[in-house]
Every structure is written in C-alpha cells, then in structure tokens.
Amino acid sequence: SSKPLRERYEFIIDVLQEAFPHFFDDLDFESAGMNTVIRIYCPNRPDPLPVHLMPHGFLTIMLHLIAVCSIPDGGIVGIDEPENGLHPYAIHVLMEACRQRATEHNLTVLLTTHSTSMLNDFREEAYQVYVMDLNEPKQLTPLTELRHPEWLRYFALGDLYGKEFARMGDY
C-alpha cells in the first residue's frame, strides 16, 4: 500500500486500539473481484470476526475515523452526532483523535451533538462551540458570544447544556 494510505490505516488502528483496548487488535481487508470484506481481529482470538457481528459503537467510531482520514489536507468534514453508540471513554478518544488529525493536517472537523460528555471535552476550547438557533438570522452563534469566556471556564459545558445555552423548542 502507498505511504499516505498506510499512515491513515495506522492512525485508525491506533485510535481503535485506544478506544477498545480489550476488544480490538487489528483489521484487514480481503478483495474478491468487486467485493471487499473487512476482517476484525480481537485480542486472544486467532480467527477474525465478521463485521456484521461487531458492536454498533465500534463500527460508528471506525466510520468516523475513516471519514476524518479521507479528507485532503486543509479540507472540511462534518459528522452528525458522533457520540451515538459510544461510551464516554470512546467519545473522548474520538475527540482527541479528531483534534490530533485536524492539527496535523489543517482540517476543519464540524461536529453536531446533544452529548453533555462530548461538550465537556471542549471546556478549554469554548470558543469552538457554537449554539444553533434556527429562529435567529445568524443561526449559529459562538458560545463565547452568549456567555463570557471567563464565566464559562468555571463550568463543564455539558452541565450548562439545556440550562444556559440550548433552546430545545427551536429544532
């Protein structure tokens, strides 16, 4: 495989091993004509598991990582509710992986969420959180325009969601 593809593959493998350390070991692909099959290897199992037996959360994070690794340097990717099917630790690992990849490849990763756990990962970057209000002409308002950044530093952003900045009836 080519070096850029190998780097992407290794990034995805490393993140999956971090997010699911007791469950995931490796993956590979088998091609037959126009069909490609993914094989998932688990620790202490010599035979791969078929992808249809994999947990939803595992497949979710794998697909999000593939999306983030598929965009060219300087590109933009949007992921709607990446936390679906993921436990809080896997959410945190995914967010750190997105940050790392975005920094290394000058990417913009747009995420939409209702997850308090995911919002908490942005405590130090409240300026990167936007609040959506379809009734406002601007529709997306930086959280730091709604609340002073110094005030926000005293709270976990997830604790404020629904109380301070979510407008639940507007969607």
Backbone as a printed PyTorch tensor [residue, N CA C, xyz], in Angstrom:
tensor([[[  0.8360,  -1.1930,   0.0000],
         [  0.0000,   0.0000,   0.0000],
         [  0.8720,   1.2450,   0.0000]],

        [[  0.3090,   2.3350,  -0.4600],
         [  1.0700,   3.5730,  -0.5440],
         [  1.2740,   4.1690,   0.8460]],

        [[  2.3020,   4.9760,   0.9720],
         [  2.6500,   5.5560,   2.2680],
         [  1.5050,   6.3990,   2.8590]],

        [[  0.8440,   7.2990,   2.0880],
         [ -0.2600,   8.0690,   2.6800],
         [ -1.3960,   7.1780,   3.1780]],

        [[ -1.6970,   6.1220,   2.4470],
         [ -2.7590,   5.2140,   2.8910],
         [ -2.3220,   4.4330,   4.1220]],

        [[ -1.0690,   4.0450,   4.1820],
         [ -0.5490,   3.3120,   5.3340],
         [ -0.6270,   4.1860,   6.5940]],

        [[ -0.2720,   5.4630,   6.4590],
         [ -0.3430,   6.3770,   7.6030],
         [ -1.7800,   6.4950,   8.1100]],

        [[ -2.7290,   6.5990,   7.2070],
         [ -4.1440,   6.6830,   7.5960],
         [ -4.5900,   5.3940,   8.2790]],

        [[ -4.2210,   4.2790,   7.6850],
         [ -4.5620,   2.9740,   8.2460],
         [ -4.0100,   2.8380,   9.6700]],

        [[ -2.7510,   3.1850,   9.8560],
         [ -2.1250,   3.0740,  11.1800],
         [ -2.7740,   4.0140,  12.1860]],

        [[ -3.1680,   5.2100,  11.7450],
         [ -3.8700,   6.1440,  12.6240],
         [ -5.1860,   5.5270,  13.1070]],

        [[ -5.9460,   4.9790,  12.1860],
         [ -7.2380,   4.3710,  12.5330],
         [ -7.0370,   3.1850,  13.4740]],

        [[ -6.0690,   2.3270,  13.1800],
         [ -5.7850,   1.1700,  14.0380],
         [ -5.4250,   1.6290,  15.4450]],

        [[ -4.5290,   2.6130,  15.5490],
         [ -4.0950,   3.1060,  16.8600],
         [ -5.2590,   3.6570,  17.6750]],

        [[ -6.1400,   4.4110,  17.0390],
         [ -7.2730,   5.0050,  17.7580],
         [ -8.2610,   3.9210,  18.1850]],

        [[ -8.5260,   2.9620,  17.3100],
         [ -9.4350,   1.8690,  17.6720],
         [ -8.8790,   1.0410,  18.8240]],

        [[ -7.5790,   0.8010,  18.8210],
         [ -6.9640,   0.0660,  19.9320],
         [ -7.0580,   0.8630,  21.2300]],

        [[ -6.9220,   2.1690,  21.1400],
         [ -7.0420,   3.0220,  22.3200],
         [ -8.4800,   3.0280,  22.8560]],

        [[ -9.4520,   3.1420,  21.9630],
         [-10.8550,   3.2260,  22.3670],
         [-11.4100,   1.8970,  22.8650]],

        [[-10.9150,   0.7940,  22.2980],
         [-11.4150,  -0.5420,  22.6320],
         [-10.2450,  -1.4780,  22.9380]],

        [[ -9.4860,  -1.1980,  23.9900],
         [ -8.2310,  -1.9300,  24.2370],
         [ -8.3900,  -3.4250,  24.5100]],

        [[ -9.4990,  -3.8460,  25.0450],
         [ -9.6800,  -5.2660,  25.3720],
         [-10.4980,  -6.0020,  24.3100]],

        [[-10.8670,  -5.2620,  23.2720],
         [-11.7600,  -5.8330,  22.2770],
         [-11.1390,  -5.8820,  20.8870]],

        [[-10.3470,  -4.8660,  20.5440],
         [ -9.8490,  -4.7420,  19.1730],
         [ -8.3380,  -4.8650,  19.1340]],

        [[ -7.8600,  -5.6330,  18.1370],
         [ -6.4260,  -5.7850,  17.9480],
         [ -5.9840,  -5.2910,  16.5700]],

        [[ -6.7010,  -5.7060,  15.5110],
         [ -6.2680,  -5.3440,  14.1640],
         [ -7.4180,  -5.5640,  13.1870]],

        [[ -7.2090,  -5.1210,  11.9630],
         [ -8.1760,  -5.3880,  10.8940],
         [ -7.4250,  -5.5120,   9.5900]],

        [[ -8.0430,  -6.1900,   8.6560],
         [ -7.5060,  -6.2430,   7.3080],
         [ -8.6640,  -6.4200,   6.3340]],

        [[ -8.3220,  -6.4320,   5.0700],
         [ -9.3260,  -6.4810,   4.0200],
         [ -9.0050,  -7.6240,   3.0720]],

        [[-10.0480,  -8.2140,   2.5330],
         [ -9.8970,  -9.2510,   1.5140],
         [-10.7660,  -8.8470,   0.3390]],

        [[-10.1560,  -8.7780,  -0.8290],
         [-10.8920,  -8.3930,  -2.0310],
         [-11.0870,  -9.5990,  -2.9270]],

        [[-12.2750,  -9.6640,  -3.4950],
         [-12.6030, -10.7020,  -4.4650],
         [-13.4370, -10.0300,  -5.5570]],

        [[-12.7920,  -9.7120,  -6.6560],
         [-13.4980,  -9.0100,  -7.7260],
         [-13.9140,  -7.6150,  -7.2710]],

        [[-15.2020,  -7.3440,  -7.3420],
         [-15.7370,  -6.0340,  -6.9630],
         [-16.0780,  -5.9500,  -5.4760]],

        [[-15.9240,  -7.0260,  -4.7500],
         [-16.2940,  -7.0640,  -3.3360],
         [-15.0620,  -6.9950,  -2.4510]],

        [[-15.1930,  -6.2510,  -1.3580],
         [-14.1450,  -6.1940,  -0.3490],
         [-14.7770,  -6.5050,   0.9980]],

        [[-14.1310,  -7.3800,   1.7390],
         [-14.6090,  -7.7880,   3.0580],
         [-13.6080,  -7.3000,   4.0940]],

        [[-14.1230,  -6.7140,   5.1650],
         [-13.2590,  -6.2980,   6.2630],
         [-13.2640,  -7.3970,   7.3090]],

        [[-12.0890,  -7.6770,   7.8350],
         [-11.9680,  -8.6820,   8.8860],
         [-11.4280,  -7.9960,  10.1340]],

        [[-12.0900,  -8.2370,  11.2440],
         [-11.7360,  -7.6220,  12.5200],
         [-11.1220,  -8.6860,  13.4260]],

        [[ -9.9470,  -8.3830,  13.9590],
         [ -9.2580,  -9.3050,  14.8590],
         [ -9.3370,  -8.7770,  16.2870]],

        [[ -9.6810,  -9.6710,  17.1900],
         [ -9.7780,  -9.3490,  18.6040],
         [ -8.5990,  -9.9760,  19.3450]],

        [[ -8.1980,  -9.4010,  20.4690],
         [ -7.0960,  -9.9970,  21.2410],
         [ -7.4310, -11.4350,  21.6500]],

        [[ -6.4430, -12.2760,  21.6020],
         [ -6.5580, -13.6750,  22.0310],
         [ -7.5400, -14.4930,  21.2020]],

        [[ -7.8090, -14.0730,  19.9710],
         [ -8.6540, -14.8340,  19.0480],
         [ -7.9050, -14.9750,  17.7400]],

        [[ -7.6110, -16.1890,  17.3160],
         [ -6.8460, -16.3460,  16.0680],
         [ -7.6710, -16.0300,  14.8190]],

        [[ -8.9830, -16.2590,  14.8910],
         [ -9.8270, -16.0470,  13.7200],
         [-10.5180, -14.6840,  13.8000]],

        [[-10.6810, -14.0380,  12.6500],
         [-11.3530, -12.7330,  12.6530],
         [-12.8520, -12.8740,  12.8880]],

        [[-13.4420, -11.7910,  13.3610],
         [-14.9010, -11.7130,  13.4890],
         [-15.4510, -11.0240,  12.2520]],

        [[-16.5560, -11.5020,  11.7280],
         [-17.1660, -10.8030,  10.5940],
         [-17.7160,  -9.4500,  11.0600]],

        [[-17.6910,  -8.4980,  10.1680],
         [-18.0830,  -7.1340,  10.5210],
         [-19.5330,  -7.0710,  11.0170]],

        [[-20.4070,  -7.9410,  10.5320],
         [-21.8070,  -7.8830,  10.9610],
         [-21.9910,  -8.3020,  12.4270]],

        [[-20.9790,  -8.8770,  13.0490],
         [-21.0500,  -9.2380,  14.4610],
         [-20.4290,  -8.1720,  15.3740]],

        [[-19.8980,  -7.1140,  14.7810],
         [-19.2430,  -6.0770,  15.5710],
         [-20.2770,  -5.1700,  16.2410]],

        [[-19.9570,  -4.6740,  17.4400],
         [-20.8710,  -3.7520,  18.1250],
         [-21.0520,  -2.4620,  17.3280]],

        [[-22.2270,  -1.8930,  17.4620],
         [-22.5750,  -0.6540,  16.7660],
         [-21.5640,   0.4570,  17.0670]],

        [[-21.1810,   0.6170,  18.3290],
         [-20.2540,   1.6750,  18.7130],
         [-18.8990,   1.5320,  18.0340]],

        [[-18.4260,   0.3070,  17.9220],
         [-17.1540,   0.0660,  17.2480],
         [-17.2320,   0.5000,  15.7910]],

        [[-18.2970,   0.0790,  15.1020],
         [-18.4560,   0.4430,  13.6910],
         [-18.6140,   1.9500,  13.5380]],

        [[-19.3240,   2.5800,  14.4830],
         [-19.5250,   4.0250,  14.4370],
         [-18.1930,   4.7650,  14.4860]],

        [[-17.3740,   4.4560,  15.4800],
         [-16.0980,   5.1660,  15.6010],
         [-15.1820,   4.8500,  14.4170]],

        [[-15.2040,   3.6220,  13.9250],
         [-14.3760,   3.2720,  12.7810],
         [-14.7760,   4.1000,  11.5570]],

        [[-16.0640,   4.2270,  11.3010],
         [-16.5200,   5.0050,  10.1460],
         [-16.2030,   6.4890,  10.3030]],

        [[-16.3190,   7.0160,  11.5220],
         [-15.9570,   8.4230,  11.7400],
         [-14.4700,   8.6450,  11.4940]],

        [[-13.6430,   7.7210,  11.9470],
         [-12.2020,   7.8420,  11.7200],
         [-11.8710,   7.7570,  10.2310]],

        [[-12.5480,   6.8760,   9.5280],
         [-12.3320,   6.7650,   8.0800],
         [-12.7120,   8.0740,   7.4020]],

        [[-13.8210,   8.6770,   7.8190],
         [-14.2500,   9.9590,   7.2400],
         [-13.2090,  11.0420,   7.4820]],

        [[-12.7150,  11.1370,   8.7080],
         [-11.7330,  12.1680,   9.0470],
         [-10.4210,  11.9280,   8.2960]],

        [[-10.0500,  10.6850,   8.1070],
         [ -8.8020,  10.3700,   7.3910],
         [ -8.9510,  10.4740,   5.8760]],

        [[-10.1540,  10.5410,   5.3860],
         [-10.3800,  10.5470,   3.9410],
         [-10.3280,  11.9340,   3.3180]],

        [[-10.4170,  12.9690,   4.1280],
         [-10.4270,  14.3140,   3.5430],
         [ -8.9970,  14.8010,   3.3030]],

        [[ -8.8130,  15.5600,   2.2450],
         [ -7.4620,  16.0450,   1.9440],
         [ -7.0210,  17.1180,   2.9450]],

        [[ -5.7200,  17.3150,   3.0300],
         [ -5.1850,  18.3630,   3.8960],
         [ -5.8760,  19.6840,   3.5860]],

        [[ -6.2520,  20.3990,   4.6500],
         [ -6.9520,  21.6700,   4.5040],
         [ -8.4460,  21.5200,   4.2800]],

        [[ -8.9500,  20.2910,   4.2670],
         [-10.3570,  20.0350,   3.9670],
         [-11.2730,  20.1590,   5.1690]],

        [[-12.5430,  19.9420,   4.9020],
         [-13.5990,  20.0420,   5.9170],
         [-14.4200,  18.7590,   5.8920]],

        [[-14.7730,  18.2770,   7.0720],
         [-15.6770,  17.1360,   7.1920],
         [-16.6950,  17.4580,   8.2800]],

        [[-17.9270,  17.0450,   8.0780],
         [-18.9760,  17.2190,   9.0730],
         [-19.4870,  15.8660,   9.5280]],

        [[-19.6450,  15.7300,  10.8450],
         [-20.1500,  14.4780,  11.4120],
         [-21.2990,  14.8300,  12.3510]],

        [[-22.4470,  14.2510,  12.1000],
         [-23.6330,  14.4940,  12.9110],
         [-23.6900,  13.5020,  14.0640]],

        [[-23.7060,  14.0180,  15.2590],
         [-23.8210,  13.2430,  16.4870],
         [-22.8730,  12.0500,  16.5360]],

        [[-21.5700,  12.3210,  16.5240],
         [-20.5960,  11.2200,  16.5140],
         [-20.6380,  10.3640,  17.7650]],

        [[-21.2720,  10.8350,  18.8110],
         [-21.3190,  10.0910,  20.0730],
         [-22.3030,   8.9290,  20.0620]],

        [[-23.1680,   8.8620,  19.0700],
         [-24.1830,   7.8010,  19.0500],
         [-23.5450,   6.4190,  19.1020]],

        [[-23.9410,   5.6550,  20.0790],
         [-23.4620,   4.2880,  20.2370],
         [-22.1210,   4.1680,  20.9340]],

        [[-21.5410,   5.2860,  21.3780],
         [-20.2190,   5.2460,  22.0050],
         [-20.3040,   5.4900,  23.5080]],

        [[-19.4840,   4.7830,  24.2490],
         [-19.3960,   5.0450,  25.6910],
         [-18.5260,   6.2870,  25.8960]],

        [[-18.6120,   6.9460,  27.0650],
         [-17.8870,   8.2110,  27.2760],
         [-16.3890,   8.1420,  26.9950]],

        [[-15.7310,   7.0450,  27.3390],
         [-14.2960,   6.9540,  27.0620],
         [-14.0350,   6.9560,  25.5590]],

        [[-14.8260,   6.2160,  24.8020],
         [-14.6510,   6.1790,  23.3470],
         [-14.9380,   7.5510,  22.7370]],

        [[-15.9050,   8.2720,  23.2850],
         [-16.1750,   9.6380,  22.8110],
         [-14.9320,  10.4960,  23.0060]],

        [[-14.3430,  10.4070,  24.1850],
         [-13.1480,  11.1970,  24.4900],
         [-11.9940,  10.8260,  23.5390]],

        [[-11.7940,   9.5500,  23.3150],
         [-10.7240,   9.1030,  22.4080],
         [-10.9780,   9.6270,  20.9990]],

        [[-12.2200,   9.5570,  20.5400],
         [-12.5540,  10.0560,  19.2020],
         [-12.2990,  11.5550,  19.1060]],

        [[-12.6850,  12.3140,  20.1160],
         [-12.4730,  13.7630,  20.0920],
         [-10.9780,  14.1010,  20.0480]],

        [[-10.1920,  13.3920,  20.8420],
         [ -8.7420,  13.6270,  20.8310],
         [ -8.1430,  13.2610,  19.4750]],

        [[ -8.6120,  12.1770,  18.8820],
         [ -8.1180,  11.7690,  17.5630],
         [ -8.4840,  12.8110,  16.5070]],

        [[ -9.6990,  13.3320,  16.5650],
         [-10.1130,  14.3730,  15.6100],
         [ -9.2610,  15.6230,  15.7810]],

        [[ -9.0120,  16.0130,  17.0300],
         [ -8.1520,  17.1830,  17.2820],
         [ -6.7470,  16.9660,  16.7080]],

        [[ -6.1950,  15.7910,  16.9820],
         [ -4.8420,  15.4800,  16.5130],
         [ -4.7820,  15.5260,  14.9880]],

        [[ -5.7140,  14.8490,  14.3590],
         [ -5.7230,  14.7890,  12.8930],
         [ -5.9480,  16.1720,  12.2970]],

        [[ -6.8530,  16.9440,  12.8970],
         [ -7.1330,  18.2930,  12.4060],
         [ -5.8960,  19.1770,  12.5060]],

        [[ -5.1780,  19.0780,  13.6060],
         [ -3.9650,  19.8750,  13.7890],
         [ -2.8840,  19.4660,  12.7990]],

        [[ -2.6570,  18.1840,  12.6720],
         [ -1.5790,  17.6850,  11.8070],
         [ -1.8350,  17.9140,  10.3240]],

        [[ -3.1260,  17.9950,   9.9280],
         [ -3.4520,  18.0820,   8.5020],
         [ -4.2730,  19.3160,   8.1480]],

        [[ -4.3110,  20.2930,   9.0770],
         [ -5.0220,  21.5520,   8.8420],
         [ -6.4660,  21.3010,   8.3970]],

        [[ -7.1720,  20.4550,   9.1470],
         [ -8.5500,  20.0920,   8.8180],
         [ -9.5320,  20.8830,   9.6670]],

        [[-10.7220,  21.0310,   9.1530],
         [-11.8420,  21.5420,   9.9300],
         [-12.7990,  20.3760,  10.1160]],

        [[-13.0460,  20.0140,  11.3660],
         [-13.9620,  18.9260,  11.6830],
         [-15.1700,  19.5510,  12.3840]],

        [[-16.3060,  19.5270,  11.7090],
         [-17.5400,  20.0810,  12.2580],
         [-18.3430,  18.9470,  12.8840]],

        [[-18.7030,  19.1200,  14.1410],
         [-19.4590,  18.1060,  14.8630],
         [-20.7440,  18.7140,  15.3890]],

        [[-21.8390,  17.9820,  15.2770],
         [-23.0770,  18.3850,  15.9280],
         [-23.3460,  17.3830,  17.0390]],

        [[-23.8850,  17.8740,  18.1490],
         [-24.0880,  16.9700,  19.2750],
         [-25.1530,  17.4770,  20.2270]],

        [[-25.6960,  16.5340,  20.9710],
         [-26.5170,  16.8040,  22.1430],
         [-25.8640,  16.1640,  23.3690]],

        [[-24.6510,  15.6790,  23.1950],
         [-23.9620,  14.9290,  24.2360],
         [-23.2720,  15.8520,  25.2340]],

        [[-23.6760,  15.7360,  26.5010],
         [-23.0150,  16.5280,  27.5380],
         [-21.5710,  16.0690,  27.7250]],

        [[-21.3190,  14.7790,  27.5870],
         [-19.9630,  14.2520,  27.7070],
         [-19.0530,  14.8320,  26.6260]],

        [[-19.5450,  14.9020,  25.4130],
         [-18.7500,  15.4490,  24.3220],
         [-18.5180,  16.9430,  24.5200]],

        [[-19.5330,  17.6580,  24.9490],
         [-19.3700,  19.0890,  25.2080],
         [-18.3220,  19.3400,  26.2880]],

        [[-18.2760,  18.4730,  27.2770],
         [-17.2920,  18.6340,  28.3420],
         [-15.8630,  18.5770,  27.8140]],

        [[-15.6400,  17.8680,  26.7230],
         [-14.3080,  17.8010,  26.1290],
         [-13.8620,  19.1350,  25.5290]],

        [[-14.7790,  20.0800,  25.4170],
         [-14.4490,  21.3760,  24.8240],
         [-14.3620,  22.4980,  25.8720]],

        [[-14.2220,  22.1350,  27.1210],
         [-14.1590,  23.1490,  28.1850],
         [-13.0660,  24.1820,  27.9230]],

        [[-11.9090,  23.7330,  27.5260],
         [-10.7900,  24.6510,  27.2750],
         [-10.8860,  25.3290,  25.9030]],

        [[-11.8000,  24.8620,  25.0720],
         [-11.9730,  25.4520,  23.7360],
         [-13.4090,  25.8960,  23.5250]],

        [[-13.9880,  26.5750,  24.5220],
         [-15.3850,  27.0210,  24.4150],
         [-15.6000,  27.8930,  23.1820]],

        [[-14.5620,  28.5620,  22.7250],
         [-14.6570,  29.4060,  21.5300],
         [-14.9470,  28.5700,  20.2790]],

        [[-14.7520,  27.2550,  20.3440],
         [-15.0260,  26.3820,  19.2040],
         [-16.4400,  25.8140,  19.2340]],

        [[-17.2070,  26.1350,  20.2730],
         [-18.5700,  25.6280,  20.4080],
         [-19.5400,  26.6880,  19.9030]],

        [[-20.4530,  26.2640,  19.0490],
         [-21.4790,  27.1520,  18.5050],
         [-22.8440,  26.6200,  18.9120]],

        [[-23.7600,  27.5450,  19.1490],
         [-25.1210,  27.1870,  19.5130],
         [-26.0110,  27.4720,  18.3110]],

        [[-26.8290,  26.4930,  17.9770],
         [-27.7050,  26.6210,  16.8230],
         [-29.0790,  27.1050,  17.2720]],

        [[-29.5600,  28.1560,  16.6170],
         [-30.9000,  28.6720,  16.8720],
         [-31.4960,  29.0470,  15.5240]],

        [[-32.3940,  28.2090,  15.0320],
         [-32.9710,  28.4170,  13.7080],
         [-33.8300,  29.6700,  13.6310]],

        [[-34.2260,  30.2340,  14.7760],
         [-35.0480,  31.4400,  14.7850],
         [-34.2300,  32.7220,  14.7170]],

        [[-32.9320,  32.6030,  14.7670],
         [-32.0420,  33.7640,  14.6890],
         [-31.5200,  33.8980,  13.2600]],

        [[-31.3490,  35.1260,  12.7760],
         [-30.8240,  35.2990,  11.4070],
         [-29.4580,  34.6540,  11.2100]],

        [[-28.6270,  34.7030,  12.2270],
         [-27.2700,  34.1600,  12.1510],
         [-27.2740,  32.6230,  12.2660]],

        [[-28.2410,  32.0450,  12.9230],
         [-28.4450,  30.6130,  13.1690],
         [-27.3650,  29.9710,  14.0240]],

        [[-26.0990,  30.2340,  13.7590],
         [-25.0180,  29.6900,  14.5740],
         [-24.3310,  30.8410,  15.3040]],

        [[-24.3260,  30.7640,  16.6300],
         [-23.7180,  31.7990,  17.4520],
         [-22.6190,  31.1750,  18.2960]],

        [[-21.4280,  31.7570,  18.2880],
         [-20.3780,  31.2220,  19.1620],
         [-20.8320,  31.2800,  20.6230]],

        [[-20.5980,  30.2120,  21.3460],
         [-20.9680,  30.1680,  22.7560],
         [-20.3560,  31.3330,  23.5200]],

        [[-19.1520,  31.7320,  23.1230],
         [-18.4700,  32.8270,  23.8060],
         [-19.1170,  34.1860,  23.5370]],

        [[-20.0500,  34.2590,  22.5890],
         [-20.8570,  35.4750,  22.4170],
         [-22.0800,  35.4450,  23.3230]],

        [[-22.5190,  34.2530,  23.6860],
         [-23.6800,  34.1240,  24.5650],
         [-23.2920,  34.2500,  26.0420]],

        [[-22.1050,  33.7580,  26.3730],
         [-21.5870,  33.8130,  27.7460],
         [-20.1220,  34.2120,  27.6930]],

        [[-19.6980,  35.0200,  28.6300],
         [-18.3150,  35.4900,  28.6710],
         [-17.3670,  34.2970,  28.8650]],

        [[-16.2620,  34.2740,  28.1070],
         [-15.3200,  33.1470,  28.2030],
         [-14.8110,  32.9000,  29.6230]],

        [[-14.5670,  33.9540,  30.3830],
         [-14.0900,  33.7570,  31.7630],
         [-15.1590,  33.0720,  32.6100]],

        [[-16.4130,  33.4280,  32.4140],
         [-17.5170,  32.8090,  33.1490],
         [-17.6070,  31.3290,  32.7860]],

        [[-17.4370,  31.0160,  31.4930],
         [-17.5430,  29.6390,  31.0210],
         [-16.4680,  28.7310,  31.6170]],

        [[-15.3280,  29.2930,  31.9600],
         [-14.2190,  28.4900,  32.4870],
         [-14.5580,  27.8340,  33.8270]],

        [[-15.5780,  28.3240,  34.5040],
         [-15.9640,  27.7770,  35.8080],
         [-16.9000,  26.5800,  35.7000]],

        [[-17.2780,  26.2130,  34.5000],
         [-18.2800,  25.1670,  34.3170],
         [-17.8230,  24.1210,  33.3060]],

        [[-18.3220,  22.9210,  33.4680],
         [-18.2390,  21.9240,  32.4110],
         [-19.3400,  22.2920,  31.4230]],

        [[-19.0130,  22.4010,  30.1590],
         [-20.0000,  22.8560,  29.1770],
         [-21.2140,  21.9380,  29.1260]],

        [[-21.0020,  20.6640,  29.3560],
         [-22.1200,  19.7250,  29.3750],
         [-23.1130,  20.0290,  30.4830]],

        [[-22.6170,  20.5570,  31.6100],
         [-23.5120,  20.9310,  32.7110],
         [-24.3920,  22.1170,  32.3390]],

        [[-23.9240,  22.9550,  31.4300],
         [-24.6890,  24.1320,  31.0210],
         [-25.7050,  23.8240,  29.9280]],

        [[-25.4710,  22.7470,  29.2130],
         [-26.3580,  22.4020,  28.1000],
         [-27.7740,  22.1820,  28.6240]],

        [[-28.7270,  22.8150,  27.9840],
         [-30.1240,  22.6800,  28.3870],
         [-30.5240,  23.6890,  29.4410]],

        [[-29.5490,  24.2350,  30.1740],
         [-29.8420,  25.2260,  31.1940],
         [-29.4880,  26.6230,  30.7190]],

        [[-28.3030,  26.7440,  30.1410],
         [-27.7930,  28.0510,  29.7930],
         [-27.8160,  28.3540,  28.3110]],

        [[-27.6230,  27.3450,  27.4560],
         [-27.4970,  27.7040,  26.0530],
         [-28.2370,  26.8320,  25.0590]],

        [[-28.8850,  25.8030,  25.4470],
         [-29.6780,  25.0320,  24.4760],
         [-31.1020,  25.5650,  24.4690]],

        [[-31.6420,  25.7060,  23.2900],
         [-33.0190,  26.1750,  23.1360],
         [-33.8190,  25.0230,  22.5470]],

        [[-34.3150,  24.1760,  23.4190],
         [-34.8530,  22.8840,  22.9980],
         [-36.0410,  22.9750,  22.0490]],

        [[-36.8740,  23.9630,  22.1240],
         [-38.0650,  24.0110,  21.2690],
         [-37.8170,  24.5410,  19.8700]],

        [[-36.5970,  24.8840,  19.5480],
         [-36.3180,  25.5660,  18.2930],
         [-35.9450,  24.6500,  17.1430]],

        [[-35.9160,  23.3510,  17.3440],
         [-35.4390,  22.4760,  16.2770],
         [-36.5540,  21.7810,  15.5770]]])
